[in-house]
């Protein structure tokens, strides 16, 4: 079993919509370079805002 990592040691990004930092998640392992938003809510709001402009 691989050694455990602390959450503080994981890579982080800044959400493109809300500007908050968010940490790497196991489910994003293969697509981490493509992840831009911290949540589904931020992704939906950014998409809605882009359509209104």
PDB file of C-alpha atoms in Angstrom, residues 10-13 22-25 28-36:
ATOM      1  CA  UNK A  10      -1.606  17.691  -2.258  1.00  0.00           C
ATOM      2  CA  UNK A  11      -1.510  20.045  -5.263  1.00  0.00           C
ATOM      3  CA  UNK A  12      -3.949  22.943  -5.274  1.00  0.00           C
ATOM      4  CA  UNK A  13      -5.598  25.169  -7.881  1.00  0.00           C
ATOM      5  CA  UNK A  22      -9.277  23.660  -3.903  1.00  0.00           C
ATOM      6  CA  UNK A  23      -7.185  20.529  -3.483  1.00  0.00           C
ATOM      7  CA  UNK A  24      -6.570  17.536  -5.717  1.00  0.00           C
ATOM      8  CA  UNK A  25      -9.079  14.679  -5.468  1.00  0.00           C
ATOM      9  CA  UNK A  28      -9.600  13.958 -10.744  1.00  0.00           C
ATOM     10  CA  UNK A  29      -6.424  11.859 -10.990  1.00  0.00           C
ATOM     11  CA  UNK A  30      -6.560  11.411 -14.783  1.00  0.00           C
ATOM     12  CA  UNK A  31      -7.950  14.851 -15.682  1.00  0.00           C
ATOM     13  CA  UNK A  32      -6.256  17.149 -13.147  1.00  0.00           C
ATOM     14  CA  UNK A  33      -4.820  19.350 -15.913  1.00  0.00           C
ATOM     15  CA  UNK A  34      -8.336  19.981 -17.260  1.00  0.00           C
ATOM     16  CA  UNK A  35     -10.063  20.735 -13.920  1.00  0.00           C
ATOM     17  CA  UNK A  36     -10.931  24.446 -13.630  1.00  0.00           C
TER      18      UNK A  36
END
